[in-house]
mmCIF file of C-alpha atoms in Angstrom:
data_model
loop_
_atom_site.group_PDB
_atom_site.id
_atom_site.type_symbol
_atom_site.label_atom_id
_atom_site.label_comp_id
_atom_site.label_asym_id
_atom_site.label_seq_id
_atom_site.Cartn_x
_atom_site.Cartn_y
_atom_site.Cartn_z
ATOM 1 C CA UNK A 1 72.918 161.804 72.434
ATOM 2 C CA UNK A 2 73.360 158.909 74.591
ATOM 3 C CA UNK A 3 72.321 155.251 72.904
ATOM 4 C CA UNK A 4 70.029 152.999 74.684
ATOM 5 C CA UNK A 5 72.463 150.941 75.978
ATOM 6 C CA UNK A 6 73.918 153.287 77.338
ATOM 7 C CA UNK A 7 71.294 154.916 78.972
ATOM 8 C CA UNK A 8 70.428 151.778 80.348
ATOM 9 C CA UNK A 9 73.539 151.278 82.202
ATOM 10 C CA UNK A 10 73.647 154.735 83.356
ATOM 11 C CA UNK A 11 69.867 153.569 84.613
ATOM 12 C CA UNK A 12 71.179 150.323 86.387
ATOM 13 C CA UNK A 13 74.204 152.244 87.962
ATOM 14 C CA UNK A 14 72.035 154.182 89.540
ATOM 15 C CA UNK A 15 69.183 151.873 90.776
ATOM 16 C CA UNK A 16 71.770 149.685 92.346
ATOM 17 C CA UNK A 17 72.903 149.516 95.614
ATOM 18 C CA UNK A 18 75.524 146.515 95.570
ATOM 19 C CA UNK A 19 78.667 147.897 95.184
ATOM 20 C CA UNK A 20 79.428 144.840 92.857
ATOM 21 C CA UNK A 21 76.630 144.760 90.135
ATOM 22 C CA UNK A 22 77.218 148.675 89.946
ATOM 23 C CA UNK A 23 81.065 147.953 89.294
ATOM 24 C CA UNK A 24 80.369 145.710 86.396
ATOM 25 C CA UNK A 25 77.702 147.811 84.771
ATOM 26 C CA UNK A 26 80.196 151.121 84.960
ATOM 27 C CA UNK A 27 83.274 148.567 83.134
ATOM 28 C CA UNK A 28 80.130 147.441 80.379
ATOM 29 C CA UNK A 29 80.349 151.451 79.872
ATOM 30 C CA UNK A 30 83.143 151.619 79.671
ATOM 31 C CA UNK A 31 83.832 149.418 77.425
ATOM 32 C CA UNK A 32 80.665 150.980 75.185
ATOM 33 C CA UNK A 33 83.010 154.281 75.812
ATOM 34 C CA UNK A 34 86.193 153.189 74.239
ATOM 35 C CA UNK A 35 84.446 151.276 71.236
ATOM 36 C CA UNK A 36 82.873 155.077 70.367
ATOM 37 C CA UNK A 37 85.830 156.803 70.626
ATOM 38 C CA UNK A 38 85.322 158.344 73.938
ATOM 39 C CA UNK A 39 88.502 157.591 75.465
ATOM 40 C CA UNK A 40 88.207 160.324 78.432
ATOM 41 C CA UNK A 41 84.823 158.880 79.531
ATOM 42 C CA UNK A 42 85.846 155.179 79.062
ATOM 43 C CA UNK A 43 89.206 156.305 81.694
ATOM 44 C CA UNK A 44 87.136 157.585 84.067
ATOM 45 C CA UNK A 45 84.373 155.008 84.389
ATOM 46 C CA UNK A 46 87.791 152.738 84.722
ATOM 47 C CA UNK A 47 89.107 154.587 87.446
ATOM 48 C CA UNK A 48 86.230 155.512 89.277
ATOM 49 C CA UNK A 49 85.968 151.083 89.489
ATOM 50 C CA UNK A 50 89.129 151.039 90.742
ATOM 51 C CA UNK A 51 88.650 154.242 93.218
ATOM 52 C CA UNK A 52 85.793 152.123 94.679
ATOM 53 C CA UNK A 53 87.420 149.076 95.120
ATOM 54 C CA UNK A 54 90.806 150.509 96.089
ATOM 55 C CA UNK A 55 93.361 147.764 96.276
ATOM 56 C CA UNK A 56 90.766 145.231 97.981
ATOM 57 C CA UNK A 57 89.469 144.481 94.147
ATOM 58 C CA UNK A 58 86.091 142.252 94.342
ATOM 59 C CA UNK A 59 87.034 138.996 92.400
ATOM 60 C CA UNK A 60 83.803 139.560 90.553
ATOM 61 C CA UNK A 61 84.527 142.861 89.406
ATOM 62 C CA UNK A 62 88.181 142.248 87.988
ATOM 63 C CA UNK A 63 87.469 140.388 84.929
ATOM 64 C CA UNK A 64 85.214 142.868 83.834
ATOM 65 C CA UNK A 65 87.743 145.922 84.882
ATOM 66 C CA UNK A 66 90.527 144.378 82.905
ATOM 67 C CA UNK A 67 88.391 143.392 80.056
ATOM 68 C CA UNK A 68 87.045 146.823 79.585
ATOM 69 C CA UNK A 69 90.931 148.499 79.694
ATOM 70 C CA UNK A 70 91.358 145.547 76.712
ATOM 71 C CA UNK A 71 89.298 146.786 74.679
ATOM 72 C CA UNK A 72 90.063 150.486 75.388
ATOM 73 C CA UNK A 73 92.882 149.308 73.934
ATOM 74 C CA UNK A 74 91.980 147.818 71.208
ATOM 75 C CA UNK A 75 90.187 150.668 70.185
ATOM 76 C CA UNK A 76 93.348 152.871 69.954
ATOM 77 C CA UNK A 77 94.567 149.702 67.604
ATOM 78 C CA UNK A 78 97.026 148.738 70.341
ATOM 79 C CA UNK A 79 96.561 144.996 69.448
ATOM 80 C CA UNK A 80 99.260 143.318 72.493
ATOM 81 C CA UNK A 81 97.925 145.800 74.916
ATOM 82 C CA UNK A 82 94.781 144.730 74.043
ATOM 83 C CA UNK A 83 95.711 141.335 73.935
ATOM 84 C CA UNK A 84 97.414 140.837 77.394
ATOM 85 C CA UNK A 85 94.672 142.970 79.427
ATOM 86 C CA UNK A 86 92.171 140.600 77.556
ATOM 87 C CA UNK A 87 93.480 137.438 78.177
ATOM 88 C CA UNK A 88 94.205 138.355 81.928
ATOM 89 C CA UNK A 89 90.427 138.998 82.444
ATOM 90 C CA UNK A 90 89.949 136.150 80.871
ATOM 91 C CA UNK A 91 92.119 133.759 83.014
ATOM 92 C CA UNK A 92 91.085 135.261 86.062
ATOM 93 C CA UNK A 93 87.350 134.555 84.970
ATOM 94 C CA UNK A 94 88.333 130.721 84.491
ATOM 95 C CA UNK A 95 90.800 130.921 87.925
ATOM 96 C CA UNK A 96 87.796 132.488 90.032
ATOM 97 C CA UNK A 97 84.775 130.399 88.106
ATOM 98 C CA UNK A 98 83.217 134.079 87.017
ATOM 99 C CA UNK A 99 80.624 133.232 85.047
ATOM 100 C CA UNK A 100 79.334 136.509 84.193
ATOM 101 C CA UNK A 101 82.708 137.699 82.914
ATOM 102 C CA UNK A 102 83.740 134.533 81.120
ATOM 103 C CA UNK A 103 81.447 134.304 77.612
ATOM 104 C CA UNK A 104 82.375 138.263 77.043
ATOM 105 C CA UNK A 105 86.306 137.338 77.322
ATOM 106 C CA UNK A 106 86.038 134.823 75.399
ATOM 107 C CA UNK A 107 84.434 136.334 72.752
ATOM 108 C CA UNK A 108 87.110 139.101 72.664
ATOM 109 C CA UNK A 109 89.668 136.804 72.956
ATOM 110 C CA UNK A 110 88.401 135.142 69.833
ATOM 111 C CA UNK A 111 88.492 138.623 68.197
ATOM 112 C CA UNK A 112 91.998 139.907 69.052
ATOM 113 C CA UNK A 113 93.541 136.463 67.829
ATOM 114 C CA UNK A 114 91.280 136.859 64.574
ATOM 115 C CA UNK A 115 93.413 140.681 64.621
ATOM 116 C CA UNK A 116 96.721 138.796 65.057
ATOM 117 C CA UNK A 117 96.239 135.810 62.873
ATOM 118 C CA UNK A 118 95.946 133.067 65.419
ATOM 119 C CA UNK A 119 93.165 131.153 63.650
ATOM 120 C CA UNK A 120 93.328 128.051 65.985
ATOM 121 C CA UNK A 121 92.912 129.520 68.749
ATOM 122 C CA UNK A 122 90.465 131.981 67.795
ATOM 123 C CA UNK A 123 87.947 128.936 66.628
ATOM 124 C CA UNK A 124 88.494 127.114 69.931
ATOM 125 C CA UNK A 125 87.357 130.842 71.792
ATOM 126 C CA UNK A 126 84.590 131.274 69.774
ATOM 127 C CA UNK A 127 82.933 127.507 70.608
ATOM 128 C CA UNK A 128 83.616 128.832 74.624
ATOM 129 C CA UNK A 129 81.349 132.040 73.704
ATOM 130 C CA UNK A 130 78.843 130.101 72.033
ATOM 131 C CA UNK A 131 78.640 127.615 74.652
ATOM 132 C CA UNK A 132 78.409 129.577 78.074
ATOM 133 C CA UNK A 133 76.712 132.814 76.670
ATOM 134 C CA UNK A 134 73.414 132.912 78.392
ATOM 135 C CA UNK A 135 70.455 133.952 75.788
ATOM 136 C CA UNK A 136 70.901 137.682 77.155
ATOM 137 C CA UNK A 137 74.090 137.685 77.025
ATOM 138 C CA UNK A 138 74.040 140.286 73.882
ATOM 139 C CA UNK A 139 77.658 141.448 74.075
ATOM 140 C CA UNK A 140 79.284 138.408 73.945
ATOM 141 C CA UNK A 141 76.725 136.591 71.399
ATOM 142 C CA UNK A 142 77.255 140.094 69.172
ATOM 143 C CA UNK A 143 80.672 140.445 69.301
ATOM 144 C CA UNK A 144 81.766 136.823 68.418
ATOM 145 C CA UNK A 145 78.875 136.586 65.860
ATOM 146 C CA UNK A 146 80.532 138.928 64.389
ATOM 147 C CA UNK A 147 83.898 138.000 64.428
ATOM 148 C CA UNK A 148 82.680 134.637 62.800
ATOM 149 C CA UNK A 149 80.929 136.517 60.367
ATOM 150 C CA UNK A 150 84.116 138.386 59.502
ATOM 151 C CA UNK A 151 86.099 135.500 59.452
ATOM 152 C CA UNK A 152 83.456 133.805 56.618
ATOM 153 C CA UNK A 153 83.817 136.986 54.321
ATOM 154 C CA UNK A 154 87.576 136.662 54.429
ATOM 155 C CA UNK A 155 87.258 133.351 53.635
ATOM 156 C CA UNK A 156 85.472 133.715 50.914
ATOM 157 C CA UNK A 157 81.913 132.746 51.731
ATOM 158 C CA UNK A 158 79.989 135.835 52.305
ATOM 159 C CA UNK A 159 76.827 133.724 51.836
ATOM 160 C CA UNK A 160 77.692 131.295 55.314
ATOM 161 C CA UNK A 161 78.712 135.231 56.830
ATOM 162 C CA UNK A 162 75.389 136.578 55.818
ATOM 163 C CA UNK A 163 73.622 134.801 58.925
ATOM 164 C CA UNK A 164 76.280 135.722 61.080
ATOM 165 C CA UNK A 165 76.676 139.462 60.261
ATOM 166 C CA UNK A 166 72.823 139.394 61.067
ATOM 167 C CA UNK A 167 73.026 137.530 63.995
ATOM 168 C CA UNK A 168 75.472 140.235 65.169
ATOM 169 C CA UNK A 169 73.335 142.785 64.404
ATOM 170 C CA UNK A 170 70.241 141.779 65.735
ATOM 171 C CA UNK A 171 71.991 141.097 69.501
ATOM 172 C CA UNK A 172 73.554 144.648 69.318
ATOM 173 C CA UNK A 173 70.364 145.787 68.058
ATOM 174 C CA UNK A 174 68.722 144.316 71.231
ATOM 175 C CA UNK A 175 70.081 146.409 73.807
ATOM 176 C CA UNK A 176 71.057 148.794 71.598
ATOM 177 C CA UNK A 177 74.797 148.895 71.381
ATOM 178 C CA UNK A 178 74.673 151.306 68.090
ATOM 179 C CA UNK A 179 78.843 150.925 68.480
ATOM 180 C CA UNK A 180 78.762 147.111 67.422
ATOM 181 C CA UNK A 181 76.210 147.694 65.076
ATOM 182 C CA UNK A 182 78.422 150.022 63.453
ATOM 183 C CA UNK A 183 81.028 147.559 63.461
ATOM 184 C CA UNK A 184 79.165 144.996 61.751
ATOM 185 C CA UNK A 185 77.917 147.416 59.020
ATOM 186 C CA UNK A 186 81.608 148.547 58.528
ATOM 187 C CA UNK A 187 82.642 145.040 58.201
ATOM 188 C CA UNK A 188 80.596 144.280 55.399
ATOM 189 C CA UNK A 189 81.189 146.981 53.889
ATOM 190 C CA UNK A 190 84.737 146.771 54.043
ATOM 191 C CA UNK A 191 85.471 143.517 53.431
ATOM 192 C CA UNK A 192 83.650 143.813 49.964
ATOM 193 C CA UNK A 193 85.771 146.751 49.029
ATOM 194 C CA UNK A 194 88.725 144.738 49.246
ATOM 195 C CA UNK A 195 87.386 142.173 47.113
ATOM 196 C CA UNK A 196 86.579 144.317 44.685
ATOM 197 C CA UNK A 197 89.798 146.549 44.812
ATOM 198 C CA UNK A 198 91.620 143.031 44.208
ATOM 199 C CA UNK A 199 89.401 141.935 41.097
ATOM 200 C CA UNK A 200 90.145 145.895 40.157
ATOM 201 C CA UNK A 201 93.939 145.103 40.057
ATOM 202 C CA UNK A 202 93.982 141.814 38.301
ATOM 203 C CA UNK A 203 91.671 142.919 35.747
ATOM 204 C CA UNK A 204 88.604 141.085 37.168
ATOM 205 C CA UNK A 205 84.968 142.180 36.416
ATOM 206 C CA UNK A 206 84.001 144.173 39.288
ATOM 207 C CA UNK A 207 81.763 146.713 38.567
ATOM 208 C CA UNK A 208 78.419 145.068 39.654
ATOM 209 C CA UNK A 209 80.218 143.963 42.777
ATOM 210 C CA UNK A 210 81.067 147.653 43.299
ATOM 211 C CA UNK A 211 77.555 148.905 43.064
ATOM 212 C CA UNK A 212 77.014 146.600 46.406
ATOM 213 C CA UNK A 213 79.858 148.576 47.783
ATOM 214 C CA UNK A 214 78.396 151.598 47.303
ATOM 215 C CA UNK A 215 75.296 151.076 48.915
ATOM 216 C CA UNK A 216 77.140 149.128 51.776
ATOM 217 C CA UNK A 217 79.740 151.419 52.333
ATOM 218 C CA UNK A 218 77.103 154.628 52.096
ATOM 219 C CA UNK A 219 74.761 152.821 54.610
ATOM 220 C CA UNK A 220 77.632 152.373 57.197
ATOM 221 C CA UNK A 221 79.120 156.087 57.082
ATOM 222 C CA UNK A 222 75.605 157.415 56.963
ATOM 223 C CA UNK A 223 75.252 155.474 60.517
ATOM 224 C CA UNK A 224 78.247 156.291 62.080
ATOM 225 C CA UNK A 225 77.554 159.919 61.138
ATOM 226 C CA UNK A 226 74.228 159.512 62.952
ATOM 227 C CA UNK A 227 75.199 158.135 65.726
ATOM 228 C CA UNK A 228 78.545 160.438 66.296
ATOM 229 C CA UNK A 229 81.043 157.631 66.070
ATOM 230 C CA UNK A 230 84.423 157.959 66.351
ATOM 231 C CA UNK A 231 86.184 154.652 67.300
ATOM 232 C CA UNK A 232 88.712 153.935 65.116
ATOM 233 C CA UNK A 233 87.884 156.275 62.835
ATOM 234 C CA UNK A 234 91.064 155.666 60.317
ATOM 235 C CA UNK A 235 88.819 152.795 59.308
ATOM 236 C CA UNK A 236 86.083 155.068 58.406
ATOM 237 C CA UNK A 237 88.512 157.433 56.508
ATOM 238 C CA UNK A 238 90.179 154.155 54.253
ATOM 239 C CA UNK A 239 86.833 152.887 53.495
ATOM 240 C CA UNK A 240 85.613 156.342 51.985
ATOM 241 C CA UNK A 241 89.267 156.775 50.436
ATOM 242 C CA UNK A 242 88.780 153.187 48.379
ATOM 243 C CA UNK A 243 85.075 154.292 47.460
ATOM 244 C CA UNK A 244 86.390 157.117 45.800
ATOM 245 C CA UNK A 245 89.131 154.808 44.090
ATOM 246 C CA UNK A 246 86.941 152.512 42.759
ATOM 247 C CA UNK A 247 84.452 154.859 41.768
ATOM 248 C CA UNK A 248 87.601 156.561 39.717
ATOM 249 C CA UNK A 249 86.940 159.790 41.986
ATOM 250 C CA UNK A 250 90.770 159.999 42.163
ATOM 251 C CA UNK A 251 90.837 163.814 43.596
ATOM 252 C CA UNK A 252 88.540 162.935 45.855
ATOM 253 C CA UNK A 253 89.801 159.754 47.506
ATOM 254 C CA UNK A 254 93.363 161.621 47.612
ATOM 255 C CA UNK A 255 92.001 164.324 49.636
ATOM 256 C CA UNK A 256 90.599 161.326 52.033
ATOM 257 C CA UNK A 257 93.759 159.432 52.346
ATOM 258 C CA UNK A 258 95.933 162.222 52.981
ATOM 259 C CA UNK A 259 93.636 163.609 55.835
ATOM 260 C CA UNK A 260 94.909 160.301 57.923
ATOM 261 C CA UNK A 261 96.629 160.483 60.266
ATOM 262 C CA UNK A 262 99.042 157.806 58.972
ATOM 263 C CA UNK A 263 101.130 157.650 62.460
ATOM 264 C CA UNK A 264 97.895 156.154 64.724
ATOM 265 C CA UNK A 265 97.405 153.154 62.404
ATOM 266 C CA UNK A 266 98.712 149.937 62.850
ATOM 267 C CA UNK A 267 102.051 149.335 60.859
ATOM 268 C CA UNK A 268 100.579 146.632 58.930
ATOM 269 C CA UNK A 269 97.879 148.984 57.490
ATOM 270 C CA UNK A 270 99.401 152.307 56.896
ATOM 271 C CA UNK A 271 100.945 151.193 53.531
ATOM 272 C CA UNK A 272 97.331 150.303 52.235
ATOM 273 C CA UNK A 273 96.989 153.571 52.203
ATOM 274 C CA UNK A 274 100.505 154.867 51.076
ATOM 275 C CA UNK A 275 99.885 152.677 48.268
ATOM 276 C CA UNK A 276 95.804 154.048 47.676
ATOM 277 C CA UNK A 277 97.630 157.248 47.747
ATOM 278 C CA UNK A 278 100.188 156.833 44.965
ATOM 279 C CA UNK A 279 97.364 155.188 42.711
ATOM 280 C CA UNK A 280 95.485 158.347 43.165
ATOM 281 C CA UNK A 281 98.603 160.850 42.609
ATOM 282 C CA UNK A 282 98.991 158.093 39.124
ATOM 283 C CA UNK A 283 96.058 158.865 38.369
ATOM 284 C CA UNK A 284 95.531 162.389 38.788
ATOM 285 C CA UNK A 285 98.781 163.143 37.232
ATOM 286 C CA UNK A 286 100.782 164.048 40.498
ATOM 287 C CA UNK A 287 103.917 165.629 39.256
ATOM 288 C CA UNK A 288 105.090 164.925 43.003
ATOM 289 C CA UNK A 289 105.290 161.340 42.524
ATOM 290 C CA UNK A 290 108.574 159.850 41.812
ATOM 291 C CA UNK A 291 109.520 156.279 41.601
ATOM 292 C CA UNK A 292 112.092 157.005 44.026
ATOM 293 C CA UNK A 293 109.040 157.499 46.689
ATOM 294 C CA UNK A 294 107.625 153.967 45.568
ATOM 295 C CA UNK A 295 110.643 152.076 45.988
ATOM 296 C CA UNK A 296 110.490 153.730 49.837
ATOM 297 C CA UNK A 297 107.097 152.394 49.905
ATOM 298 C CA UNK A 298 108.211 148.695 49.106
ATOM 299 C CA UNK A 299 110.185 148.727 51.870
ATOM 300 C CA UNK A 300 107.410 149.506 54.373
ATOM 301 C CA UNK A 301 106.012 146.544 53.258
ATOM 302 C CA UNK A 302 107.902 144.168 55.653
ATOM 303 C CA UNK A 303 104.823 144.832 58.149
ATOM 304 C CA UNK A 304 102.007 143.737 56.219
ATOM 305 C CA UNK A 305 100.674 140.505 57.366
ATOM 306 C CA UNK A 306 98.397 139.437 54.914
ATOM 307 C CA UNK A 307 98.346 137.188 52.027
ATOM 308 C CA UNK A 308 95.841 139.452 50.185
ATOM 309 C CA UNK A 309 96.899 142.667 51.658
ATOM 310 C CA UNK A 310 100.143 141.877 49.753
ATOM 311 C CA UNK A 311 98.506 140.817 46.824
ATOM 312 C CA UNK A 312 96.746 144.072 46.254
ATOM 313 C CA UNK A 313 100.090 145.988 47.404
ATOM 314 C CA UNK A 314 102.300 144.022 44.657
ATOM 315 C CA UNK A 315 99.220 144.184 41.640
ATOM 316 C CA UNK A 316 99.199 148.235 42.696
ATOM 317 C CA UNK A 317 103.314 148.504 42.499
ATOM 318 C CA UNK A 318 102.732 146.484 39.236
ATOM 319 C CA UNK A 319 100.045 149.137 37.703
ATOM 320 C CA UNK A 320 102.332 152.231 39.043
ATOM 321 C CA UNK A 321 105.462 150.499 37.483
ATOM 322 C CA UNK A 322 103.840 150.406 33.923
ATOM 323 C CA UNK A 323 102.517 153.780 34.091
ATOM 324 C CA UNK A 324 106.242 155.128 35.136
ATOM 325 C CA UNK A 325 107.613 152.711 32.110
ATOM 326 C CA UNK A 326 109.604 150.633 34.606
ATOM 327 C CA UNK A 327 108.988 148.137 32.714
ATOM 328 C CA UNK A 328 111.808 144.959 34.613
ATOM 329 C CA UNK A 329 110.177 146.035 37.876
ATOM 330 C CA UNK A 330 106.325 145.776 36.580
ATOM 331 C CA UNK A 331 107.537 142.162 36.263
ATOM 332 C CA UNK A 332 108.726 141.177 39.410
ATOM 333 C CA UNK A 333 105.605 142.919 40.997
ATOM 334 C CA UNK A 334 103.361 141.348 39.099
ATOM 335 C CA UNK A 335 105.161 137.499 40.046
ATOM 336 C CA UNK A 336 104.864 138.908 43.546
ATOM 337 C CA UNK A 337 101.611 139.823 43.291
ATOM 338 C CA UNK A 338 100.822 136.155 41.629
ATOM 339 C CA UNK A 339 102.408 134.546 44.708
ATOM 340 C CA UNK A 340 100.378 136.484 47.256
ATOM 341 C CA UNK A 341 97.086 135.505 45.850
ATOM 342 C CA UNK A 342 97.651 132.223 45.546
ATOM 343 C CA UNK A 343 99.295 132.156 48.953
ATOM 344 C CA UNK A 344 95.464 133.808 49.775
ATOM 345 C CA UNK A 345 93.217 130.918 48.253
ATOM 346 C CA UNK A 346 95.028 128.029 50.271
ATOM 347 C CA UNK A 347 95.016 130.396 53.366
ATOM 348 C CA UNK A 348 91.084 130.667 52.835
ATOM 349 C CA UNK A 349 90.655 127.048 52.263
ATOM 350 C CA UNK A 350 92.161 126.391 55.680
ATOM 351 C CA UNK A 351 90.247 129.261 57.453
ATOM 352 C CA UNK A 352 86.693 127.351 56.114
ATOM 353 C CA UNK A 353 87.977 124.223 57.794
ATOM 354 C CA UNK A 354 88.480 125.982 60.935
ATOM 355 C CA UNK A 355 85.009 128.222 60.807
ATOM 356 C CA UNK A 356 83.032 124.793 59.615
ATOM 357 C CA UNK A 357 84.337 122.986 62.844
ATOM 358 C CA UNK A 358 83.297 125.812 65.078
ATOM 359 C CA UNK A 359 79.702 125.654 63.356
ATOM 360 C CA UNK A 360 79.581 121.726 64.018
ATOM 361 C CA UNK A 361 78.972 122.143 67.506
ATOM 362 C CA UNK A 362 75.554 121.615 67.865
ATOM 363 C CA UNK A 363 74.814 124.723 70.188
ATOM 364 C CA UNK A 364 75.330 126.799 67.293
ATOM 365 C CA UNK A 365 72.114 125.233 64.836
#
């Protein structure tokens, strides 16, 4: 079943008789498309823009073309690709003064350099969505909402996210994009996992923490199954693979993380769940796990980017090492692991500086 934004479009697409307005309203569907998972659908509303428009492309039309490509791209977890078609829409909406386009670009712009660690940069996109983004503007006042609101909960602060995550909600809610809805659900729900996954390794207390992620996490895959969404569904898969792991359903979260397809991720993820995977062989009693197949593990490590991802990975490697008696390398795990986290605390210090001076700006009260 179609959402209502989409049937909206499809509504406005066919009321229309400007070539123009119906161009950008097929690219918005596009874009709605990709961020379900519908990756045939979101290629043909893309080419059947371009098949209008031929090589005589209407200046108003290609920002929103090469936005909507961006975030197909995104949504396959191709961060550059996403990155350069993004920021091309974007410069060509500042070159050609479109102001439709602009807030929208921004926004993603502010989301892919949240994805690729460019924190600086993603605060000064975010103020640009904030400040041109017209009261109906729901897709760009959603989806930098919520990349604030992300950005909060990884710094620590899920109270100063709270507002945000709902402020995201309630604009997708508006014209009901159920696909950024979803994503703000999963975020939540996500982002508290880890938390709690990192208090679980460094022998935090966690347990009333994880009843919240149980109730999170079971409201966003409840929705996703409702509404038949499919974008990036790895994400789906890892978050219902760590609920299991927390919950010390080891049997069952193995079954989860071994049903992923591990080559579609991004390299900097995939030994999350390499490492969610040996916890659960650990713990199940795996006779196929052999430290040989760790020590392969640590070297895929190289691509992680994060301060706590690594964290996590090293206080894991540290729990697997004592349970295989390896008892010198326990050691310099758990020093890793140390370093990481505390490496994680300064790096979420800074972040709040950078999210407080977006929320100065007056426009954002």
């Amino acid at each position: 079943m179609d959402s209502r934004l989409l049937s909206t479009l499809n509504a406005r697409a066919g009321n229309t008789r400007d070539p123009v307005v119906w161009a950008k309203v097929v690219c918005r569907a596009a874009s709605h498309f990709a961020a379900h998972g519908k990756t045939d659908e979101a290629l043909i509303a893309i080419k059947n823009v371009r098949n209008q428009f031929g090589k005589d492309l209407h200046i108003d039309v290609a920002s929103w073309l090469m936005l909507a490509e961006g975030v197909l791209h995104y949504f396959h977890a191709r961060v550059p690709e996403a990155y350069d078609r993004i920021r091309r829409a974007y410069g060509l909406a500042i070159a050609l003064r479109n102001n439709s386009a602009f807030p929208s670009c921004a926004a993603w712009m502010a989301q892919i350099e949240f994805e690729s660690s460019k924190y600086d940069e993603m605060g000064k996109h975010l103020e640009e969505a904030f400040l041109t983004a017209q009261p109906q503007d729901y897709q760009a006042i959603a989806r930098s909402s919520l990349t604030l609101a992300t950005a909060y909960h990884i710094a620590g602060t899920f109270e100063m996210a709270r507002p945000w995550y709902e402020k995201a909600r309630l604009s997708a809610a508006a014209e009901g994009d159920d696909a950024t809805v979803s994503a703000t659900l999963h975020n939540m729900a996500t982002l508290r996992a880890s938390n709690v996954r990192l208090e679980d390794t460094f022998g935090g207390d966690f347990r009333k923490e994880a009843l919240r992620v149980n109730l999170e996490a079971g409201s966003s895959l409840t929705y996703d199954i409702a509404i038949g969404h499919k974008g990036l569904d790895f994400l789906g898969q890892m978050l219902r693979g760590l609920i299991f792991t927390i919950d010390g359903k080891y049997h069952e979260g193995l079954a989860v993380f071994e049903s992923i397809d591990i080559k579609a991720m991004p390299d900097r993820l995939r030994p999350l769940v390499l490492i969610d995977m040996a916890w659960c062989r650990i713990k199940t009693q795996d006779s196929t796990l052999e430290w040989s197949g760790i020590l392969e593990l640590e070297r895929l490590m190289s691509a992680v980017q994060d301060a706590d991802d690594l964290a996590y990975i090293n206080s894991r490697l540290r729990q697997i090492a004592d349970a295989c008696n390896e008892t010198a390398a326990a050691a310099i795990f758990a020093s890793a692991a140390d370093a990481a986290l505390a490496e994680h605390r300064v790096f979420q210090v800074n972040l709040l500086k950078i999210l407080e001076q977006v929320e100065k700006n007056p426009i954002l009260g």
